[in-house]
């Protein structure tokens, strides 16, 4: 049942409990180059929720479309991301940002290096020879840390 009104005037936050295995987690395409969803409000695919993400309404899954993070991730793998769990150096992350002009969202995978107040640094692949990319943080950006993965 929803929590009782505490008299503060604020809307109490209530999340229906999730069920492991229920196909209620949105899955979007993602790659190290960035994949645009075409402006759809909802994905065409939902996948079963993993236990780590029970009760987390902000989480999502992504289907990997390239081999940029091999051998950690391969094309066709399904990754699970939690934006409520801050990343640490070396974590695989997915950055979600609005695209200019198309009204869609781009999802980019990468290896988290560092984050400051204004920027985020990531590498697009696991190889140490690859140069890092610095991204200017925008108010609408979402950064999710990978908390699970299913091999294809």
Tab-separated table of C-alpha atoms in Angstrom:
chain	number	residue	atom	x	y	z
A	1	UNK	CA	0.000	0.000	0.000
A	2	UNK	CA	1.144	3.581	-0.574
A	3	UNK	CA	2.621	5.363	2.443
A	4	UNK	CA	0.332	7.580	4.509
A	5	UNK	CA	0.315	11.340	3.936
A	6	UNK	CA	2.819	12.926	6.348
A	7	UNK	CA	1.161	16.363	6.171
A	8	UNK	CA	4.106	18.035	4.389
A	9	UNK	CA	2.143	18.629	1.204
A	10	UNK	CA	4.683	16.644	-0.819
A	11	UNK	CA	3.498	13.778	-2.974
A	12	UNK	CA	4.711	10.547	-1.301
A	13	UNK	CA	6.921	8.509	-3.609
A	14	UNK	CA	5.575	5.013	-4.033
A	15	UNK	CA	6.962	2.426	-6.407
A	16	UNK	CA	5.103	-0.766	-7.124
A	17	UNK	CA	7.363	-3.663	-6.211
A	18	UNK	CA	8.958	-5.322	-9.223
A	19	UNK	CA	9.132	-9.035	-9.787
A	20	UNK	CA	12.299	-10.786	-10.963
A	21	UNK	CA	11.658	-12.227	-14.414
A	22	UNK	CA	8.824	-9.843	-15.244
A	23	UNK	CA	9.497	-8.198	-18.623
A	24	UNK	CA	9.207	-4.624	-17.389
A	25	UNK	CA	12.717	-3.229	-17.909
A	26	UNK	CA	13.089	-1.058	-21.052
A	27	UNK	CA	15.898	-2.119	-23.404
A	28	UNK	CA	17.474	0.317	-25.855
A	29	UNK	CA	20.283	-0.071	-28.427
A	30	UNK	CA	23.710	1.256	-27.341
A	31	UNK	CA	27.266	1.296	-28.695
A	32	UNK	CA	30.641	2.932	-28.070
A	33	UNK	CA	29.902	5.291	-30.976
A	34	UNK	CA	26.434	6.208	-29.668
A	35	UNK	CA	23.084	4.927	-30.915
A	36	UNK	CA	20.032	7.163	-31.381
A	37	UNK	CA	16.601	5.784	-30.493
A	38	UNK	CA	14.676	7.849	-33.065
A	39	UNK	CA	12.681	9.835	-30.527
A	40	UNK	CA	10.456	6.994	-29.353
A	41	UNK	CA	9.093	7.498	-25.832
A	42	UNK	CA	9.090	3.749	-25.182
A	43	UNK	CA	11.368	1.047	-26.540
A	44	UNK	CA	10.044	-1.765	-28.691
A	45	UNK	CA	11.610	-4.354	-26.357
A	46	UNK	CA	11.324	-4.961	-22.617
A	47	UNK	CA	13.459	-7.550	-20.829
A	48	UNK	CA	13.195	-9.396	-17.512
A	49	UNK	CA	14.425	-7.354	-14.549
A	50	UNK	CA	17.444	-8.684	-12.660
A	51	UNK	CA	17.356	-8.892	-8.867
A	52	UNK	CA	19.837	-6.024	-8.401
A	53	UNK	CA	17.350	-3.633	-10.027
A	54	UNK	CA	14.213	-4.580	-8.105
A	55	UNK	CA	12.269	-1.458	-7.153
A	56	UNK	CA	14.519	0.799	-9.268
A	57	UNK	CA	12.247	2.666	-11.685
A	58	UNK	CA	15.190	4.599	-13.178
A	59	UNK	CA	17.109	1.532	-14.454
A	60	UNK	CA	17.302	0.326	-18.052
A	61	UNK	CA	18.899	-2.359	-20.198
A	62	UNK	CA	20.890	-1.948	-23.418
A	63	UNK	CA	21.625	-4.266	-26.334
A	64	UNK	CA	25.279	-3.866	-27.367
A	65	UNK	CA	25.594	-3.128	-31.111
A	66	UNK	CA	29.389	-3.100	-31.541
A	67	UNK	CA	32.571	-4.756	-30.266
A	68	UNK	CA	34.208	-1.569	-28.953
A	69	UNK	CA	34.372	-2.877	-25.364
A	70	UNK	CA	35.561	-6.390	-26.259
A	71	UNK	CA	36.475	-8.649	-24.534
A	72	UNK	CA	34.310	-7.255	-21.694
A	73	UNK	CA	31.224	-6.828	-23.885
A	74	UNK	CA	30.419	-8.322	-27.261
A	75	UNK	CA	27.895	-7.460	-29.930
A	76	UNK	CA	24.506	-8.856	-28.890
A	77	UNK	CA	25.133	-8.809	-25.119
A	78	UNK	CA	22.450	-7.332	-22.866
A	79	UNK	CA	23.704	-4.950	-20.169
A	80	UNK	CA	21.783	-3.619	-17.172
A	81	UNK	CA	22.383	-0.047	-15.963
A	82	UNK	CA	21.622	1.712	-12.683
A	83	UNK	CA	21.768	5.531	-12.733
A	84	UNK	CA	21.318	5.645	-8.950
A	85	UNK	CA	24.657	3.864	-8.339
A	86	UNK	CA	27.599	6.256	-8.958
A	87	UNK	CA	30.375	4.848	-11.171
A	88	UNK	CA	33.990	4.343	-10.115
A	89	UNK	CA	37.077	4.376	-12.344
A	90	UNK	CA	37.077	1.265	-14.528
A	91	UNK	CA	33.285	0.733	-14.492
A	92	UNK	CA	31.405	0.321	-17.755
A	93	UNK	CA	28.824	3.071	-18.097
A	94	UNK	CA	26.075	4.148	-20.467
A	95	UNK	CA	25.547	7.872	-21.061
A	96	UNK	CA	22.064	8.899	-22.186
A	97	UNK	CA	21.727	12.351	-23.726
A	98	UNK	CA	19.241	14.227	-25.868
A	99	UNK	CA	20.273	14.580	-29.511
A	100	UNK	CA	20.215	17.946	-31.220
A	101	UNK	CA	17.360	18.423	-33.646
A	102	UNK	CA	15.994	14.860	-33.777
A	103	UNK	CA	14.171	14.767	-30.453
A	104	UNK	CA	15.676	11.362	-29.763
A	105	UNK	CA	18.190	10.139	-27.205
A	106	UNK	CA	21.675	8.798	-27.808
A	107	UNK	CA	23.083	5.976	-25.690
A	108	UNK	CA	26.862	5.671	-25.604
A	109	UNK	CA	28.842	2.948	-23.847
A	110	UNK	CA	32.312	3.474	-22.452
A	111	UNK	CA	34.802	2.773	-19.710
A	112	UNK	CA	34.462	5.366	-16.926
A	113	UNK	CA	37.671	7.248	-16.100
A	114	UNK	CA	36.737	10.323	-14.084
A	115	UNK	CA	34.032	12.913	-13.474
A	116	UNK	CA	34.295	16.504	-12.318
A	117	UNK	CA	31.561	19.049	-11.701
A	118	UNK	CA	31.386	19.928	-15.408
A	119	UNK	CA	32.903	17.020	-17.359
A	120	UNK	CA	33.004	13.257	-17.620
A	121	UNK	CA	35.969	11.358	-19.040
A	122	UNK	CA	35.605	7.915	-20.588
A	123	UNK	CA	37.411	5.601	-22.958
A	124	UNK	CA	35.429	4.099	-25.813
A	125	UNK	CA	37.187	0.740	-25.440
A	126	UNK	CA	39.172	-1.377	-22.991
A	127	UNK	CA	42.515	-1.025	-24.783
A	128	UNK	CA	45.027	1.142	-22.869
A	129	UNK	CA	46.228	2.673	-26.159
A	130	UNK	CA	42.827	4.263	-26.797
A	131	UNK	CA	42.555	7.978	-26.085
A	132	UNK	CA	40.065	9.169	-23.493
A	133	UNK	CA	37.118	11.349	-24.481
A	134	UNK	CA	35.971	14.265	-22.341
A	135	UNK	CA	32.253	15.005	-22.436
A	136	UNK	CA	30.756	18.238	-21.112
A	137	UNK	CA	27.972	17.339	-18.708
A	138	UNK	CA	24.517	18.671	-19.560
A	139	UNK	CA	21.528	18.928	-17.182
A	140	UNK	CA	19.542	16.359	-19.190
A	141	UNK	CA	22.312	13.694	-19.236
A	142	UNK	CA	21.920	10.431	-17.355
A	143	UNK	CA	24.906	8.245	-16.449
A	144	UNK	CA	24.184	4.629	-15.577
A	145	UNK	CA	26.706	2.187	-14.116
A	146	UNK	CA	26.580	-1.367	-15.467
A	147	UNK	CA	25.377	-3.692	-12.708
A	148	UNK	CA	24.729	-6.860	-14.719
A	149	UNK	CA	25.162	-8.489	-18.105
A	150	UNK	CA	23.821	-11.423	-20.108
A	151	UNK	CA	25.947	-12.919	-22.871
A	152	UNK	CA	24.200	-13.374	-26.197
